[in-house]
PDB file of C-alpha atoms in Angstrom:
ATOM      1  CA  GLN A   1      83.402  88.558 101.958  1.00 87.00           C
ATOM      2  CA  VAL A   2      86.909  89.952 101.525  1.00 90.00           C
ATOM      3  CA  GLN A   3      88.923  90.338 104.699  1.00 93.00           C
ATOM      4  CA  LEU A   4      92.420  91.734 105.131  1.00 95.00           C
ATOM      5  CA  VAL A   5      94.199  90.651 108.290  1.00 95.00           C
ATOM      6  CA  GLU A   6      97.345  92.488 109.375  1.00 95.00           C
ATOM      7  CA  SER A   7      99.987  91.393 111.835  1.00 95.00           C
ATOM      8  CA  GLY A   8     103.462  92.361 112.942  1.00 96.00           C
ATOM      9  CA  GLY A   9     103.013  95.714 114.634  1.00 94.00           C
ATOM     10  CA  GLY A  10     104.414  96.552 118.036  1.00 97.00           C
ATOM     11  CA  LEU A  11     106.792  98.675 120.076  1.00 98.00           C
ATOM     12  CA  VAL A  12     110.337  99.146 118.813  1.00 98.00           C
ATOM     13  CA  GLN A  13     113.218 101.435 119.671  1.00 98.00           C
ATOM     14  CA  PRO A  14     114.449 104.062 117.211  1.00 98.00           C
ATOM     15  CA  GLY A  15     116.705 102.444 114.651  1.00 98.00           C
ATOM     16  CA  GLY A  16     114.959  99.109 115.002  1.00 98.00           C
ATOM     17  CA  SER A  17     113.017  97.026 112.492  1.00 98.00           C
ATOM     18  CA  LEU A  18     109.569  95.532 112.120  1.00 98.00           C
ATOM     19  CA  ARG A  19     107.894  93.469 109.427  1.00 98.00           C
ATOM     20  CA  LEU A  20     104.189  93.887 108.764  1.00 98.00           C
ATOM     21  CA  SER A  21     102.125  91.211 107.046  1.00 98.00           C
ATOM     22  CA  CYS A  22      98.687  91.350 105.468  1.00 97.00           C
ATOM     23  CA  VAL A  23      96.845  88.335 104.122  1.00 95.00           C
ATOM     24  CA  ALA A  24      93.560  88.515 102.241  1.00 93.00           C
ATOM     25  CA  SER A  25      90.774  85.956 102.432  1.00 87.00           C
ATOM     26  CA  GLY A  26      87.436  85.594 100.715  1.00 83.00           C
ATOM     27  CA  THR A  27      88.838  87.002  97.497  1.00 81.00           C
ATOM     28  CA  ILE A  28      87.861  86.350  93.894  1.00 78.00           C
ATOM     29  CA  GLY A  29      91.044  86.487  91.871  1.00 82.00           C
ATOM     30  CA  ARG A  30      94.145  88.465  92.714  1.00 87.00           C
ATOM     31  CA  PHE A  31      94.362  92.117  93.659  1.00 91.00           C
ATOM     32  CA  ASN A  32      96.011  94.358  91.104  1.00 92.00           C
ATOM     33  CA  PHE A  33      97.014  96.867  93.789  1.00 95.00           C
ATOM     34  CA  MET A  34      98.102  96.165  97.355  1.00 95.00           C
ATOM     35  CA  GLY A  35      99.748  98.547  99.744  1.00 97.00           C
ATOM     36  CA  TRP A  36     100.151 100.108 103.136  1.00 98.00           C
ATOM     37  CA  TYR A  37      98.836 103.363 104.548  1.00 98.00           C
ATOM     38  CA  ARG A  38      99.356 104.877 107.964  1.00 98.00           C
ATOM     39  CA  GLN A  39      97.583 107.347 110.191  1.00 98.00           C
ATOM     40  CA  ALA A  40      99.203 109.144 113.094  1.00 96.00           C
ATOM     41  CA  PRO A  41      97.131 110.866 115.801  1.00 92.00           C
ATOM     42  CA  GLY A  42      95.699 114.131 114.530  1.00 94.00           C
ATOM     43  CA  LYS A  43      96.885 113.501 110.976  1.00 96.00           C
ATOM     44  CA  GLU A  44      95.301 112.272 107.772  1.00 97.00           C
ATOM     45  CA  ARG A  45      95.834 108.762 106.495  1.00 97.00           C
ATOM     46  CA  GLU A  46      98.765 108.705 104.072  1.00 97.00           C
ATOM     47  CA  LEU A  47     100.209 106.260 101.576  1.00 98.00           C
ATOM     48  CA  VAL A  48     103.364 104.525 102.777  1.00 98.00           C
ATOM     49  CA  ALA A  49     104.025 102.067  99.958  1.00 98.00           C
ATOM     50  CA  ALA A  50     102.105 100.293  97.221  1.00 97.00           C
ATOM     51  CA  MET A  51     102.849  97.556  94.733  1.00 96.00           C
ATOM     52  CA  THR A  52     101.064  96.344  91.620  1.00 94.00           C
ATOM     53  CA  ILE A  53     100.653  92.708  90.693  1.00 92.00           C
ATOM     54  CA  VAL A  54     103.462  93.054  88.145  1.00 93.00           C
ATOM     55  CA  GLY A  55     105.854  94.523  90.683  1.00 92.00           C
ATOM     56  CA  SER A  56     105.730  98.284  90.178  1.00 95.00           C
ATOM     57  CA  THR A  57     106.220 100.112  93.461  1.00 97.00           C
ATOM     58  CA  ASN A  58     105.507 103.527  94.898  1.00 96.00           C
ATOM     59  CA  TYR A  59     106.893 104.833  98.189  1.00 98.00           C
ATOM     60  CA  ALA A  60     106.319 107.914 100.274  1.00 98.00           C
ATOM     61  CA  ASP A  61     109.427 110.110 100.230  1.00 98.00           C
ATOM     62  CA  SER A  62     109.703 109.836 104.001  1.00 97.00           C
ATOM     63  CA  VAL A  63     110.247 106.047 103.884  1.00 98.00           C
ATOM     64  CA  LYS A  64     112.333 105.621 100.730  1.00 98.00           C
ATOM     65  CA  GLY A  65     115.494 103.668 101.453  1.00 97.00           C
ATOM     66  CA  ARG A  66     114.163 102.413 104.785  1.00 98.00           C
ATOM     67  CA  PHE A  67     110.966 100.497 103.972  1.00 98.00           C
ATOM     68  CA  THR A  68     110.504  97.726 101.419  1.00 98.00           C
ATOM     69  CA  ILE A  69     107.178  96.418 100.161  1.00 98.00           C
ATOM     70  CA  SER A  70     106.788  92.924  98.775  1.00 97.00           C
ATOM     71  CA  ARG A  71     103.960  90.637  97.706  1.00 96.00           C
ATOM     72  CA  ASP A  72     103.059  86.986  97.425  1.00 93.00           C
ATOM     73  CA  ASN A  73     100.507  87.053  94.633  1.00 89.00           C
ATOM     74  CA  ALA A  74      99.575  83.400  95.064  1.00 88.00           C
ATOM     75  CA  LYS A  75      98.485  84.145  98.640  1.00 88.00           C
ATOM     76  CA  ASN A  76      97.097  87.625  97.961  1.00 89.00           C
ATOM     77  CA  ALA A  77      99.485  88.809 100.656  1.00 94.00           C
ATOM     78  CA  VAL A  78     101.555  91.954 101.054  1.00 96.00           C
ATOM     79  CA  TYR A  79     104.421  92.681 103.413  1.00 98.00           C
ATOM     80  CA  LEU A  80     106.229  95.777 104.629  1.00 98.00           C
ATOM     81  CA  GLN A  81     109.778  95.496 105.928  1.00 98.00           C
ATOM     82  CA  MET A  82     110.524  98.594 107.990  1.00 98.00           C
ATOM     83  CA  ASN A  83     114.129  99.336 108.909  1.00 98.00           C
ATOM     84  CA  SER A  84     115.804 102.282 110.623  1.00 98.00           C
ATOM     85  CA  LEU A  85     112.531 103.193 112.256  1.00 98.00           C
ATOM     86  CA  LYS A  86     112.063 106.717 113.577  1.00 98.00           C
ATOM     87  CA  PRO A  87     109.652 108.105 116.182  1.00 97.00           C
ATOM     88  CA  GLU A  88     107.799 109.882 113.375  1.00 97.00           C
ATOM     89  CA  ASP A  89     106.941 106.478 111.902  1.00 98.00           C
ATOM     90  CA  THR A  90     104.633 105.905 114.863  1.00 98.00           C
ATOM     91  CA  ALA A  91     101.115 105.361 113.543  1.00 98.00           C
ATOM     92  CA  VAL A  92      98.401 102.826 112.901  1.00 98.00           C
ATOM     93  CA  TYR A  93      99.319 101.009 109.701  1.00 98.00           C
ATOM     94  CA  TYR A  94      96.534  99.812 107.402  1.00 98.00           C
ATOM     95  CA  CYS A  95      96.674  97.275 104.618  1.00 97.00           C
ATOM     96  CA  ASN A  96      94.864  98.278 101.424  1.00 96.00           C
ATOM     97  CA  ALA A  97      93.897  96.239  98.388  1.00 95.00           C
ATOM     98  CA  MET A  98      92.021  96.895  95.152  1.00 94.00           C
ATOM     99  CA  TYR A  99      91.170  94.748  92.155  1.00 92.00           C
ATOM    100  CA  GLY A 100      91.504  97.741  89.820  1.00 88.00           C
ATOM    101  CA  SER A 101      92.643 101.344  89.928  1.00 81.00           C
ATOM    102  CA  ASN A 102      89.075 102.630  90.246  1.00 85.00           C
ATOM    103  CA  SER A 103      87.576  99.717  92.147  1.00 89.00           C
ATOM    104  CA  TYR A 104      86.367  99.483  95.727  1.00 91.00           C
ATOM    105  CA  PRO A 105      89.220  99.737  98.258  1.00 94.00           C
ATOM    106  CA  TYR A 106      89.422  97.035 100.896  1.00 95.00           C
ATOM    107  CA  TRP A 107      91.033  97.877 104.239  1.00 97.00           C
ATOM    108  CA  GLY A 108      92.461  95.900 107.105  1.00 96.00           C
ATOM    109  CA  GLN A 109      91.669  96.665 110.727  1.00 96.00           C
ATOM    110  CA  GLY A 110      95.020  98.362 111.319  1.00 96.00           C
ATOM    111  CA  THR A 111      98.069  97.472 113.376  1.00 97.00           C
ATOM    112  CA  GLN A 112      99.802  99.851 115.769  1.00 98.00           C
ATOM    113  CA  VAL A 113     103.479 100.647 115.258  1.00 98.00           C
ATOM    114  CA  THR A 114     105.140 102.632 118.029  1.00 98.00           C
ATOM    115  CA  VAL A 115     108.739 103.785 117.780  1.00 98.00           C
ATOM    116  CA  SER A 116     109.990 104.986 121.127  1.00 97.00           C
ATOM    117  CA  SER A 117     112.913 104.634 123.489  1.00 95.00           C
TER     118      SER A 117
END
């Protein structure tokens, strides 16, 4: 079955950087859509960044200019480079992948990102 495995979360000071990785296994073909969501305590899960297989991107306004999403289509992997991190970026970050725009969404187990001094 399809599994998404995330890595790269942790504790970082404000202004610092982290790089999240997500690699898919058990897939049939390549995902058209891959991205990252996050969920802070007491809040709904929200889109952070997404990227199509042809390279189109979409970012939440709150992360534009600070976060960069990238993909390795051959590996069915997606990455999130997070710079200039703020305390409000603290959340559990989830990898998401779909074969098509209306297809079943696959989710990773989540990785905690904590931005604190």
